[in-house]
Structures are given as structure tokens and as C-alpha cells.
């Protein structure tokens, strides 16, 4: 839709967001909106710089901006490591740094991320895992993609087994499950890895 409005819209949007940012250098929403418009117009370098600027401001819930940064970075092969690093940080924030380090050994983990404790914000964990698995499969790294899904499955199992004092928390835990797209992708990875029995079990679930 935005692209159909033409270059004039893009320039006006850039100008408006730029004015808002000049008035408040810490206006996270204005910086994010400008980065989004830049992304729509293929200005990946500028979009990446925008999301990185937001993260330097230490927003209270950085996961959404880490995910946006990762999506932008993974659109360009030269930003692969930066994109995977952003997804790694999201997973560390959700499942805990030490858990991710142990279960997904190939992921780069920055020293500060090792200290993250589980937040159980599963929605962003599902999204980060889905993005990472999709890109790994695109590179035919089926073993690594499967390892991400297995780690998430193991973490969910640990949450469901944990004793809680409150009934509403127990009900929430019982609703925890791998998203269908990750189950299907895991099954496909198992086929590529010649693990037929495991793949059939996934598709039958």
C-alpha cells in the first residue's frame, strides 16, 4: 500500500519522522516508524541503523525491536551474523542464557545474554524460533534448525512440569505447545536428515 503512494509519500514520511526525532531523540516509536518506512523502500542499511539506535536506548521490552532488526538483517546476506545475534538474544531473554547456550550450541551468545533468566514470554520466543528455523532451512542447515525446535520443545516441557501455587498459572502452562509451523518444519528437517520415524511422528501428532 505505502509503496503505491510513491516517492513523495516516502519523502514526506521521512521528513515527519525526522522532525519528531529531532524534538525527542528518545522517541522510540518515531524511530521505529521511520525504520519501517525505510524498510518498505528497500533502504535496509538505514532500517538496520534505526533499530540498532532503538536498542541503544534500552527500551523496556526490546524483544519486538530485536525481531524487527533480525528480519531486516536476514534480508541481506552481509548482515547474517547480526541477524542471528538478534534472534539469539530474544531466545536468551525468553528461555535464559545458560539454557540456550547449552541446548543450541551453534548460536552466538554475547556475555550479557548469558546472564538472562527465563522470562516465559513465549509469543516472542515462538516468533524468533520460527524466523531462525526458516532461514536455517533456506541454507539447508537442517540439523541446526531441528536443534532450535528441540530446545524450544524441551523448554516448554520444563515449564509444564513445574509446580505452581496458582490455578491460573497451571492452566496457562497446560496451554503451552509448539506452534504448528514449527512442528511441520521440524518434521521436514527430520526427513532431510533421514530420520523417517521421527518425521512421521511429527506429522501424525
mmCIF file of C-alpha atoms in Angstrom:
data_model
loop_
_atom_site.group_PDB
_atom_site.id
_atom_site.type_symbol
_atom_site.label_atom_id
_atom_site.label_comp_id
_atom_site.label_asym_id
_atom_site.label_seq_id
_atom_site.Cartn_x
_atom_site.Cartn_y
_atom_site.Cartn_z
ATOM 1 C CA UNK A 1 0.000 0.000 0.000
ATOM 2 C CA UNK A 2 2.651 2.516 1.094
ATOM 3 C CA UNK A 3 4.800 1.836 -1.948
ATOM 4 C CA UNK A 4 1.858 2.647 -4.232
ATOM 5 C CA UNK A 5 1.758 6.159 -2.750
ATOM 6 C CA UNK A 6 5.052 6.916 -4.462
ATOM 7 C CA UNK A 7 8.287 8.643 -3.627
ATOM 8 C CA UNK A 8 6.553 11.819 -2.446
ATOM 9 C CA UNK A 9 4.939 9.886 0.387
ATOM 10 C CA UNK A 10 8.255 8.304 1.306
ATOM 11 C CA UNK A 11 9.994 11.686 1.438
ATOM 12 C CA UNK A 12 7.175 13.271 3.446
ATOM 13 C CA UNK A 13 7.125 10.359 5.890
ATOM 14 C CA UNK A 14 10.884 10.588 6.317
ATOM 15 C CA UNK A 15 10.601 14.321 6.930
ATOM 16 C CA UNK A 16 7.803 13.964 9.515
ATOM 17 C CA UNK A 17 9.521 11.202 11.443
ATOM 18 C CA UNK A 18 12.800 13.087 11.268
ATOM 19 C CA UNK A 19 11.146 16.171 12.760
ATOM 20 C CA UNK A 20 9.632 14.099 15.565
ATOM 21 C CA UNK A 21 13.019 12.560 16.343
ATOM 22 C CA UNK A 22 14.710 15.968 16.420
ATOM 23 C CA UNK A 23 12.164 17.073 19.022
ATOM 24 C CA UNK A 24 12.787 13.945 21.088
ATOM 25 C CA UNK A 25 15.886 11.875 20.368
ATOM 26 C CA UNK A 26 14.453 9.085 22.536
ATOM 27 C CA UNK A 27 11.126 8.804 20.704
ATOM 28 C CA UNK A 28 11.280 5.058 20.116
ATOM 29 C CA UNK A 29 8.030 4.913 18.153
ATOM 30 C CA UNK A 30 9.127 7.636 15.715
ATOM 31 C CA UNK A 31 12.490 5.923 15.162
ATOM 32 C CA UNK A 32 10.746 2.573 14.613
ATOM 33 C CA UNK A 33 8.199 4.065 12.206
ATOM 34 C CA UNK A 34 10.952 5.721 10.203
ATOM 35 C CA UNK A 35 12.884 2.445 10.061
ATOM 36 C CA UNK A 36 9.744 0.640 8.892
ATOM 37 C CA UNK A 37 9.197 3.099 6.041
ATOM 38 C CA UNK A 38 12.867 2.799 5.091
ATOM 39 C CA UNK A 39 12.486 -0.967 5.043
ATOM 40 C CA UNK A 40 9.457 -0.771 2.753
ATOM 41 C CA UNK A 41 11.535 1.252 0.318
ATOM 42 C CA UNK A 42 14.435 -1.189 0.396
ATOM 43 C CA UNK A 43 16.694 1.056 2.465
ATOM 44 C CA UNK A 44 17.918 -1.878 4.527
ATOM 45 C CA UNK A 45 21.072 -0.181 5.822
ATOM 46 C CA UNK A 46 19.052 2.731 7.209
ATOM 47 C CA UNK A 47 16.380 0.452 8.673
ATOM 48 C CA UNK A 48 19.029 -1.642 10.442
ATOM 49 C CA UNK A 49 20.672 1.508 11.796
ATOM 50 C CA UNK A 50 17.298 2.690 13.083
ATOM 51 C CA UNK A 51 16.539 -0.472 15.025
ATOM 52 C CA UNK A 52 20.056 -0.536 16.423
ATOM 53 C CA UNK A 53 19.577 3.058 17.596
ATOM 54 C CA UNK A 54 16.406 1.991 19.414
ATOM 55 C CA UNK A 55 18.186 -0.861 21.169
ATOM 56 C CA UNK A 56 20.918 1.503 22.349
ATOM 57 C CA UNK A 57 18.171 3.421 24.153
ATOM 58 C CA UNK A 58 17.435 0.261 26.197
ATOM 59 C CA UNK A 59 13.632 0.161 25.723
ATOM 60 C CA UNK A 60 11.741 -1.714 28.482
ATOM 61 C CA UNK A 61 10.708 -4.591 26.192
ATOM 62 C CA UNK A 62 13.360 -4.812 23.468
ATOM 63 C CA UNK A 63 12.269 -8.158 22.019
ATOM 64 C CA UNK A 64 9.979 -6.649 19.368
ATOM 65 C CA UNK A 65 12.792 -4.420 18.102
ATOM 66 C CA UNK A 66 15.302 -7.276 18.159
ATOM 67 C CA UNK A 67 12.874 -9.258 15.996
ATOM 68 C CA UNK A 68 12.495 -6.372 13.543
ATOM 69 C CA UNK A 69 16.267 -5.942 13.441
ATOM 70 C CA UNK A 70 16.705 -9.651 12.756
ATOM 71 C CA UNK A 71 14.186 -9.629 9.901
ATOM 72 C CA UNK A 72 15.960 -6.697 8.265
ATOM 73 C CA UNK A 73 19.416 -8.210 8.704
ATOM 74 C CA UNK A 74 18.423 -11.599 7.353
ATOM 75 C CA UNK A 75 17.120 -9.997 4.174
ATOM 76 C CA UNK A 76 20.753 -9.206 3.363
ATOM 77 C CA UNK A 77 23.385 -11.916 3.422
ATOM 78 C CA UNK A 78 26.061 -9.496 4.644
ATOM 79 C CA UNK A 79 24.084 -8.944 7.850
ATOM 80 C CA UNK A 80 23.574 -12.637 8.624
ATOM 81 C CA UNK A 81 25.645 -12.720 11.824
ATOM 82 C CA UNK A 82 23.984 -9.587 13.173
ATOM 83 C CA UNK A 83 20.528 -11.005 12.454
ATOM 84 C CA UNK A 84 21.252 -14.346 14.095
ATOM 85 C CA UNK A 85 22.740 -12.487 17.061
ATOM 86 C CA UNK A 86 19.486 -10.540 17.496
ATOM 87 C CA UNK A 87 17.409 -13.739 17.418
ATOM 88 C CA UNK A 88 19.834 -15.365 19.843
ATOM 89 C CA UNK A 89 19.286 -12.517 22.295
ATOM 90 C CA UNK A 90 15.498 -12.896 22.043
ATOM 91 C CA UNK A 91 15.738 -16.618 22.774
ATOM 92 C CA UNK A 92 18.074 -15.934 25.707
ATOM 93 C CA UNK A 93 15.578 -13.434 27.108
ATOM 94 C CA UNK A 94 12.777 -15.989 26.806
ATOM 95 C CA UNK A 95 14.493 -19.235 27.831
ATOM 96 C CA UNK A 96 17.528 -17.976 29.739
ATOM 97 C CA UNK A 97 21.069 -17.514 28.502
ATOM 98 C CA UNK A 98 22.570 -20.641 30.029
ATOM 99 C CA UNK A 99 19.745 -22.826 28.711
ATOM 100 C CA UNK A 100 20.170 -21.528 25.159
ATOM 101 C CA UNK A 101 23.943 -21.853 25.371
ATOM 102 C CA UNK A 102 23.612 -25.499 26.390
ATOM 103 C CA UNK A 103 20.788 -26.541 24.072
ATOM 104 C CA UNK A 104 21.595 -24.540 20.902
ATOM 105 C CA UNK A 105 25.355 -24.630 20.806
ATOM 106 C CA UNK A 106 25.839 -23.040 17.387
ATOM 107 C CA UNK A 107 24.155 -19.749 18.353
ATOM 108 C CA UNK A 108 26.426 -16.795 19.154
ATOM 109 C CA UNK A 109 25.694 -15.556 22.669
ATOM 110 C CA UNK A 110 27.016 -12.257 23.939
ATOM 111 C CA UNK A 111 28.365 -12.190 27.525
ATOM 112 C CA UNK A 112 25.448 -10.104 28.824
ATOM 113 C CA UNK A 113 22.942 -12.539 27.292
ATOM 114 C CA UNK A 114 24.405 -15.419 29.309
ATOM 115 C CA UNK A 115 23.024 -13.746 32.440
ATOM 116 C CA UNK A 116 19.434 -13.517 31.209
ATOM 117 C CA UNK A 117 16.953 -15.560 33.220
ATOM 118 C CA UNK A 118 13.823 -17.099 31.646
ATOM 119 C CA UNK A 119 11.011 -14.603 31.109
ATOM 120 C CA UNK A 120 8.494 -17.092 29.705
ATOM 121 C CA UNK A 121 7.329 -14.543 27.093
ATOM 122 C CA UNK A 122 6.594 -17.417 24.789
ATOM 123 C CA UNK A 123 4.988 -15.497 21.918
ATOM 124 C CA UNK A 124 8.240 -13.707 21.067
ATOM 125 C CA UNK A 125 10.103 -16.969 21.624
ATOM 126 C CA UNK A 126 7.881 -18.707 19.087
ATOM 127 C CA UNK A 127 8.346 -15.889 16.588
ATOM 128 C CA UNK A 128 12.128 -15.774 16.968
ATOM 129 C CA UNK A 129 12.366 -19.552 16.637
ATOM 130 C CA UNK A 130 10.171 -19.555 13.540
ATOM 131 C CA UNK A 131 12.259 -16.862 11.832
ATOM 132 C CA UNK A 132 15.526 -18.593 12.710
ATOM 133 C CA UNK A 133 14.348 -22.050 11.649
ATOM 134 C CA UNK A 134 13.002 -20.725 8.347
ATOM 135 C CA UNK A 135 16.305 -19.091 7.437
ATOM 136 C CA UNK A 136 18.390 -22.065 8.559
ATOM 137 C CA UNK A 137 16.305 -24.371 6.393
ATOM 138 C CA UNK A 138 16.815 -21.983 3.490
ATOM 139 C CA UNK A 139 20.553 -22.572 3.944
ATOM 140 C CA UNK A 140 19.963 -26.345 4.203
ATOM 141 C CA UNK A 141 21.184 -26.355 7.814
ATOM 142 C CA UNK A 142 18.556 -28.887 8.795
ATOM 143 C CA UNK A 143 20.397 -30.190 11.851
ATOM 144 C CA UNK A 144 20.704 -26.704 13.320
ATOM 145 C CA UNK A 145 17.071 -25.902 12.512
ATOM 146 C CA UNK A 146 15.940 -29.090 14.239
ATOM 147 C CA UNK A 147 18.082 -28.242 17.276
ATOM 148 C CA UNK A 148 16.257 -24.913 17.691
ATOM 149 C CA UNK A 149 12.849 -26.617 17.673
ATOM 150 C CA UNK A 150 14.022 -29.340 20.060
ATOM 151 C CA UNK A 151 15.351 -26.742 22.510
ATOM 152 C CA UNK A 152 12.055 -24.861 22.478
ATOM 153 C CA UNK A 153 10.125 -28.108 22.945
ATOM 154 C CA UNK A 154 12.337 -29.056 25.899
ATOM 155 C CA UNK A 155 11.851 -25.624 27.487
ATOM 156 C CA UNK A 156 8.067 -25.887 27.123
ATOM 157 C CA UNK A 157 8.163 -29.327 28.724
ATOM 158 C CA UNK A 158 10.082 -27.916 31.683
ATOM 159 C CA UNK A 159 7.516 -25.136 32.119
ATOM 160 C CA UNK A 160 4.609 -27.573 32.042
ATOM 161 C CA UNK A 161 6.218 -29.843 34.624
ATOM 162 C CA UNK A 162 6.985 -27.045 37.063
ATOM 163 C CA UNK A 163 4.784 -26.957 40.147
ATOM 164 C CA UNK A 164 2.830 -23.715 40.617
ATOM 165 C CA UNK A 165 0.850 -22.297 43.526
ATOM 166 C CA UNK A 166 -1.854 -20.622 41.497
ATOM 167 C CA UNK A 167 -4.509 -22.393 39.467
ATOM 168 C CA UNK A 168 -4.498 -19.789 36.659
ATOM 169 C CA UNK A 169 -0.767 -20.327 36.151
ATOM 170 C CA UNK A 170 -1.300 -24.078 35.898
ATOM 171 C CA UNK A 171 -3.964 -23.557 33.247
ATOM 172 C CA UNK A 172 -1.605 -21.267 31.322
ATOM 173 C CA UNK A 173 1.101 -23.887 31.445
ATOM 174 C CA UNK A 174 -1.229 -26.558 30.122
ATOM 175 C CA UNK A 175 -1.845 -24.407 27.042
ATOM 176 C CA UNK A 176 1.868 -24.301 26.191
ATOM 177 C CA UNK A 177 2.648 -26.096 22.954
ATOM 178 C CA UNK A 178 4.864 -25.785 19.910
ATOM 179 C CA UNK A 179 3.240 -23.775 17.103
ATOM 180 C CA UNK A 180 2.115 -25.932 14.192
ATOM 181 C CA UNK A 181 4.510 -24.328 11.706
ATOM 182 C CA UNK A 182 7.487 -25.312 13.877
ATOM 183 C CA UNK A 183 6.200 -28.876 14.247
ATOM 184 C CA UNK A 184 5.870 -29.164 10.452
ATOM 185 C CA UNK A 185 9.292 -27.616 9.822
ATOM 186 C CA UNK A 186 10.847 -29.978 12.367
ATOM 187 C CA UNK A 187 9.284 -32.922 10.564
ATOM 188 C CA UNK A 188 10.668 -31.713 7.228
ATOM 189 C CA UNK A 189 14.124 -31.348 8.775
ATOM 190 C CA UNK A 190 13.917 -34.897 10.060
ATOM 191 C CA UNK A 191 13.105 -36.121 6.542
ATOM 192 C CA UNK A 192 16.168 -34.364 5.167
ATOM 193 C CA UNK A 193 18.224 -35.877 7.993
ATOM 194 C CA UNK A 194 16.943 -39.375 7.074
ATOM 195 C CA UNK A 195 15.077 -39.742 10.359
ATOM 196 C CA UNK A 196 11.860 -41.102 8.885
ATOM 197 C CA UNK A 197 10.333 -42.426 12.111
ATOM 198 C CA UNK A 198 10.746 -39.080 13.847
ATOM 199 C CA UNK A 199 9.294 -37.242 10.859
ATOM 200 C CA UNK A 200 6.230 -39.491 10.719
ATOM 201 C CA UNK A 201 5.681 -38.969 14.441
ATOM 202 C CA UNK A 202 5.662 -35.192 13.911
ATOM 203 C CA UNK A 203 3.168 -35.326 11.046
ATOM 204 C CA UNK A 204 0.923 -37.730 12.939
ATOM 205 C CA UNK A 205 0.755 -35.510 16.052
#
